[in-house]
């Protein structure tokens, strides 16, 4: 019996501690505008600095979806901070209102970049973040956002755009990009015109940006989001295979950035 107990204790001592994911809300401001972000980290890894990942939300604002992504990133050993572009408690009621909200920032890139960089500052201020190991990911509106963050000249290692807007509103902005860029794109996305993608290629190539574009066949917009449904004819739909492939591509990209 004593032998059996000793063996059990020995085996248990070899099992890694279970991930203890911690989360909290973080209040910050842009002038008089109140903003509220969400941060997640693994408490078991808090003893040493970890890479920080900024998460930029889709057009419905900071929702449960972004919070879940932050927790997934924390389980991988990162400190993940989901920023807030719209304002604390400000959330679109429906897609029509979301189009108005997101359109405000797409038409005012200076404001958009300021909110993005304020979120980046909050990530960098979090305990346990390695200051020289920072990346950003974003979905749809947020996928556009991480490209704008890079174009703002943010001193970070990389950005990952998931089904973001791929265009070139300012062809000279590519000269500001310091980060490596990964873009995960649905090959059949009707909301991203081919001419916009070609303009982005030209912008990034002219600026010698280190970029990658992965296109997933049979895949439309919002392919990482289950709430988009599964009807490709609507132009936005979840695709489990493309979701999983793009997440693996992100992980490989991060390994390259942070090793």
GROMACS .gro file of C-alpha atoms in nm:
model
  259
    1UNK     CA    1   0.000   0.000   0.000
    2UNK     CA    2   0.281   0.239   0.093
    3UNK     CA    3   0.450   0.152  -0.237
    4UNK     CA    4   0.132   0.227  -0.431
    5UNK     CA    5   0.089   0.563  -0.258
    6UNK     CA    6   0.451   0.652  -0.321
    7UNK     CA    7   0.415   0.562  -0.688
    8UNK     CA    8   0.099   0.773  -0.721
    9UNK     CA    9   0.267   1.074  -0.559
   10UNK     CA   10   0.567   1.029  -0.789
   11UNK     CA   11   0.345   1.022  -1.097
   12UNK     CA   12   0.149   1.326  -0.983
   13UNK     CA   13   0.470   1.519  -0.932
   14UNK     CA   14   0.553   1.463  -1.299
   15UNK     CA   15   0.221   1.609  -1.422
   16UNK     CA   16   0.250   1.976  -1.524
   17UNK     CA   17   0.041   2.216  -1.321
   18UNK     CA   18  -0.293   2.282  -1.478
   19UNK     CA   19  -0.324   2.620  -1.648
   20UNK     CA   20  -0.467   2.880  -1.416
   21UNK     CA   21  -0.604   3.144  -1.652
   22UNK     CA   22  -0.672   3.478  -1.487
   23UNK     CA   23  -0.873   3.762  -1.640
   24UNK     CA   24  -0.967   4.118  -1.556
   25UNK     CA   25  -1.117   4.430  -1.709
   26UNK     CA   26  -0.893   4.732  -1.759
   27UNK     CA   27  -1.030   5.087  -1.767
   28UNK     CA   28  -0.844   5.350  -1.966
   29UNK     CA   29  -0.926   5.666  -2.161
   30UNK     CA   30  -0.878   5.858  -2.483
   31UNK     CA   31  -0.908   6.211  -2.352
   32UNK     CA   32  -1.259   6.227  -2.206
   33UNK     CA   33  -1.371   5.904  -2.377
   34UNK     CA   34  -1.385   5.607  -2.139
   35UNK     CA   35  -1.254   5.279  -2.279
   36UNK     CA   36  -1.245   4.932  -2.129
   37UNK     CA   37  -1.025   4.641  -2.234
   38UNK     CA   38  -0.994   4.281  -2.124
   39UNK     CA   39  -0.674   4.097  -2.030
   40UNK     CA   40  -0.601   3.726  -1.978
   41UNK     CA   41  -0.287   3.548  -1.861
   42UNK     CA   42  -0.169   3.218  -1.719
   43UNK     CA   43  -0.089   3.263  -1.350
   44UNK     CA   44   0.142   2.961  -1.359
   45UNK     CA   45   0.375   3.147  -1.595
   46UNK     CA   46   0.365   3.484  -1.420
   47UNK     CA   47   0.713   3.435  -1.274
   48UNK     CA   48   0.879   3.519  -1.606
   49UNK     CA   49   0.797   3.772  -1.880
   50UNK     CA   50   0.579   3.641  -2.162
   51UNK     CA   51   0.508   3.773  -2.511
   52UNK     CA   52   0.210   4.008  -2.524
   53UNK     CA   53  -0.066   3.977  -2.785
   54UNK     CA   54  -0.301   4.266  -2.862
   55UNK     CA   55  -0.646   4.153  -2.981
   56UNK     CA   56  -0.851   4.392  -3.196
   57UNK     CA   57  -1.224   4.324  -3.207
   58UNK     CA   58  -1.459   4.279  -3.502
   59UNK     CA   59  -1.725   4.535  -3.591
   60UNK     CA   60  -1.963   4.439  -3.308
   61UNK     CA   61  -1.708   4.559  -3.051
   62UNK     CA   62  -1.535   4.377  -2.766
   63UNK     CA   63  -1.758   4.074  -2.710
   64UNK     CA   64  -1.738   3.727  -2.556
   65UNK     CA   65  -1.566   3.619  -2.877
   66UNK     CA   66  -1.259   3.836  -2.814
   67UNK     CA   67  -1.254   3.739  -2.447
   68UNK     CA   68  -1.245   3.372  -2.547
   69UNK     CA   69  -0.962   3.437  -2.791
   70UNK     CA   70  -0.767   3.611  -2.514
   71UNK     CA   71  -0.810   3.308  -2.290
   72UNK     CA   72  -0.701   3.075  -2.570
   73UNK     CA   73  -0.388   3.284  -2.616
   74UNK     CA   74  -0.324   3.282  -2.241
   75UNK     CA   75  -0.335   2.901  -2.246
   76UNK     CA   76  -0.056   2.916  -2.505
   77UNK     CA   77   0.156   3.116  -2.263
   78UNK     CA   78   0.087   3.470  -2.383
   79UNK     CA   79  -0.051   3.775  -2.204
   80UNK     CA   80  -0.346   3.879  -2.422
   81UNK     CA   81  -0.519   4.216  -2.411
   82UNK     CA   82  -0.837   4.289  -2.607
   83UNK     CA   83  -0.861   4.662  -2.666
   84UNK     CA   84  -1.172   4.877  -2.701
   85UNK     CA   85  -1.212   5.098  -3.006
   86UNK     CA   86  -1.572   5.214  -2.957
   87UNK     CA   87  -1.583   5.312  -2.588
   88UNK     CA   88  -1.677   5.153  -2.258
   89UNK     CA   89  -2.020   4.989  -2.287
   90UNK     CA   90  -2.067   5.121  -2.643
   91UNK     CA   91  -2.178   4.830  -2.858
   92UNK     CA   92  -2.370   4.820  -3.188
   93UNK     CA   93  -2.721   4.683  -3.158
   94UNK     CA   94  -2.717   4.514  -3.502
   95UNK     CA   95  -2.506   4.482  -3.818
   96UNK     CA   96  -2.646   4.805  -3.960
   97UNK     CA   97  -2.529   4.999  -3.657
   98UNK     CA   98  -2.200   4.807  -3.659
   99UNK     CA   99  -2.139   4.925  -4.015
  100UNK     CA  100  -2.187   5.285  -3.897
  101UNK     CA  101  -1.957   5.239  -3.597
  102UNK     CA  102  -1.678   5.071  -3.791
  103UNK     CA  103  -1.718   5.312  -4.082
  104UNK     CA  104  -1.644   5.605  -3.852
  105UNK     CA  105  -1.296   5.471  -3.784
  106UNK     CA  106  -1.226   5.347  -4.134
  107UNK     CA  107  -1.298   5.697  -4.263
  108UNK     CA  108  -1.081   5.857  -3.992
  109UNK     CA  109  -0.761   5.654  -3.992
  110UNK     CA  110  -0.586   5.898  -3.756
  111UNK     CA  111  -0.852   5.837  -3.489
  112UNK     CA  112  -0.845   5.464  -3.557
  113UNK     CA  113  -0.467   5.449  -3.519
  114UNK     CA  114  -0.480   5.650  -3.198
  115UNK     CA  115  -0.727   5.408  -3.038
  116UNK     CA  116  -0.517   5.115  -3.158
  117UNK     CA  117  -0.199   5.258  -3.009
  118UNK     CA  118  -0.373   5.339  -2.682
  119UNK     CA  119  -0.469   4.974  -2.659
  120UNK     CA  120  -0.111   4.877  -2.735
  121UNK     CA  121   0.007   5.097  -2.448
  122UNK     CA  122  -0.230   4.915  -2.213
  123UNK     CA  123  -0.094   4.578  -2.321
  124UNK     CA  124   0.263   4.696  -2.271
  125UNK     CA  125   0.172   4.820  -1.921
  126UNK     CA  126   0.044   4.480  -1.808
  127UNK     CA  127   0.254   4.291  -1.554
  128UNK     CA  128   0.453   4.004  -1.698
  129UNK     CA  129   0.469   4.127  -2.058
  130UNK     CA  130   0.807   4.101  -2.230
  131UNK     CA  131   0.847   4.449  -2.385
  132UNK     CA  132   1.048   4.326  -2.684
  133UNK     CA  133   0.796   4.052  -2.772
  134UNK     CA  134   0.469   4.208  -2.883
  135UNK     CA  135   0.229   4.115  -3.163
  136UNK     CA  136  -0.130   4.198  -3.257
  137UNK     CA  137  -0.416   3.999  -3.407
  138UNK     CA  138  -0.752   4.119  -3.532
  139UNK     CA  139  -1.075   3.993  -3.686
  140UNK     CA  140  -1.271   4.159  -3.971
  141UNK     CA  141  -1.276   4.527  -3.865
  142UNK     CA  142  -0.995   4.432  -3.627
  143UNK     CA  143  -0.808   4.261  -3.910
  144UNK     CA  144  -0.808   4.596  -4.085
  145UNK     CA  145  -0.707   4.749  -3.752
  146UNK     CA  146  -0.387   4.549  -3.704
  147UNK     CA  147  -0.273   4.656  -4.051
  148UNK     CA  148  -0.341   5.017  -3.955
  149UNK     CA  149  -0.150   4.964  -3.631
  150UNK     CA  150   0.147   4.844  -3.834
  151UNK     CA  151   0.112   5.137  -4.074
  152UNK     CA  152   0.116   5.375  -3.779
  153UNK     CA  153   0.477   5.271  -3.721
  154UNK     CA  154   0.408   5.076  -3.402
  155UNK     CA  155   0.729   4.917  -3.277
  156UNK     CA  156   0.602   4.560  -3.251
  157UNK     CA  157   0.723   4.231  -3.392
  158UNK     CA  158   0.425   4.123  -3.599
  159UNK     CA  159   0.055   4.145  -3.681
  160UNK     CA  160  -0.198   3.883  -3.793
  161UNK     CA  161  -0.509   3.987  -3.986
  162UNK     CA  162  -0.795   3.736  -3.994
  163UNK     CA  163  -1.043   3.812  -4.275
  164UNK     CA  164  -0.959   4.182  -4.251
  165UNK     CA  165  -1.002   4.456  -4.507
  166UNK     CA  166  -0.712   4.424  -4.751
  167UNK     CA  167  -0.668   4.749  -4.938
  168UNK     CA  168  -0.432   5.045  -4.959
  169UNK     CA  169  -0.602   5.372  -4.861
  170UNK     CA  170  -0.263   5.545  -4.832
  171UNK     CA  171   0.006   5.383  -5.050
  172UNK     CA  172   0.281   5.573  -4.867
  173UNK     CA  173   0.184   5.430  -4.527
  174UNK     CA  174   0.368   5.104  -4.593
  175UNK     CA  175   0.696   5.288  -4.536
  176UNK     CA  176   0.606   5.312  -4.166
  177UNK     CA  177   0.564   4.937  -4.114
  178UNK     CA  178   0.820   4.779  -3.881
  179UNK     CA  179   0.629   4.460  -3.806
  180UNK     CA  180   0.614   4.136  -4.001
  181UNK     CA  181   0.266   4.081  -4.144
  182UNK     CA  182   0.054   3.767  -4.179
  183UNK     CA  183  -0.285   3.794  -4.351
  184UNK     CA  184  -0.529   3.500  -4.339
  185UNK     CA  185  -0.792   3.552  -4.607
  186UNK     CA  186  -1.093   3.371  -4.749
  187UNK     CA  187  -1.031   3.314  -5.121
  188UNK     CA  188  -1.403   3.367  -5.191
  189UNK     CA  189  -1.451   3.670  -4.964
  190UNK     CA  190  -1.688   3.900  -5.161
  191UNK     CA  191  -1.615   4.198  -4.936
  192UNK     CA  192  -1.246   4.219  -5.027
  193UNK     CA  193  -1.206   4.320  -5.395
  194UNK     CA  194  -0.908   4.174  -5.581
  195UNK     CA  195  -0.793   4.521  -5.683
  196UNK     CA  196  -0.764   4.617  -5.317
  197UNK     CA  197  -0.546   4.314  -5.246
  198UNK     CA  198  -0.323   4.401  -5.542
  199UNK     CA  199  -0.291   4.759  -5.419
  200UNK     CA  200  -0.189   4.633  -5.076
  201UNK     CA  201   0.071   4.403  -5.233
  202UNK     CA  202   0.213   4.699  -5.425
  203UNK     CA  203   0.221   4.917  -5.111
  204UNK     CA  204   0.397   4.655  -4.901
  205UNK     CA  205   0.638   4.552  -5.176
  206UNK     CA  206   0.738   4.913  -5.242
  207UNK     CA  207   0.816   4.950  -4.871
  208UNK     CA  208   0.997   4.612  -4.849
  209UNK     CA  209   0.753   4.488  -4.582
  210UNK     CA  210   0.796   4.126  -4.472
  211UNK     CA  211   0.445   3.997  -4.548
  212UNK     CA  212   0.257   3.670  -4.602
  213UNK     CA  213  -0.089   3.619  -4.748
  214UNK     CA  214  -0.262   3.282  -4.700
  215UNK     CA  215  -0.585   3.225  -4.894
  216UNK     CA  216  -0.828   2.949  -4.800
  217UNK     CA  217  -1.036   2.793  -5.076
  218UNK     CA  218  -1.414   2.770  -5.041
  219UNK     CA  219  -1.396   3.032  -4.766
  220UNK     CA  220  -1.575   3.365  -4.733
  221UNK     CA  221  -1.568   3.649  -4.482
  222UNK     CA  222  -1.582   3.592  -4.102
  223UNK     CA  223  -1.452   3.236  -4.139
  224UNK     CA  224  -1.320   3.221  -3.780
  225UNK     CA  225  -1.652   3.320  -3.623
  226UNK     CA  226  -1.914   3.050  -3.548
  227UNK     CA  227  -2.178   3.320  -3.496
  228UNK     CA  228  -2.155   3.394  -3.872
  229UNK     CA  229  -2.346   3.075  -3.953
  230UNK     CA  230  -2.256   2.834  -4.232
  231UNK     CA  231  -2.419   2.979  -4.545
  232UNK     CA  232  -2.143   3.093  -4.782
  233UNK     CA  233  -2.401   3.255  -5.010
  234UNK     CA  234  -2.439   3.533  -4.753
  235UNK     CA  235  -2.077   3.630  -4.802
  236UNK     CA  236  -1.986   3.571  -4.437
  237UNK     CA  237  -1.981   3.223  -4.282
  238UNK     CA  238  -1.784   3.010  -4.040
  239UNK     CA  239  -1.543   2.756  -4.183
  240UNK     CA  240  -1.404   2.519  -3.923
  241UNK     CA  241  -1.114   2.398  -4.136
  242UNK     CA  242  -1.002   2.749  -4.229
  243UNK     CA  243  -1.044   2.864  -3.870
  244UNK     CA  244  -0.817   2.585  -3.746
  245UNK     CA  245  -0.565   2.628  -4.027
  246UNK     CA  246  -0.536   3.002  -3.970
  247UNK     CA  247  -0.491   2.953  -3.594
  248UNK     CA  248  -0.209   2.708  -3.662
  249UNK     CA  249  -0.057   2.955  -3.908
  250UNK     CA  250  -0.071   3.223  -3.638
  251UNK     CA  251   0.101   2.994  -3.387
  252UNK     CA  252   0.378   2.915  -3.635
  253UNK     CA  253   0.417   3.287  -3.708
  254UNK     CA  254   0.446   3.364  -3.337
  255UNK     CA  255   0.709   3.093  -3.297
  256UNK     CA  256   0.910   3.267  -3.568
  257UNK     CA  257   0.867   3.607  -3.406
  258UNK     CA  258   0.943   3.515  -3.047
  259UNK     CA  259   1.204   3.237  -3.060
   0.00000   0.00000   0.00000
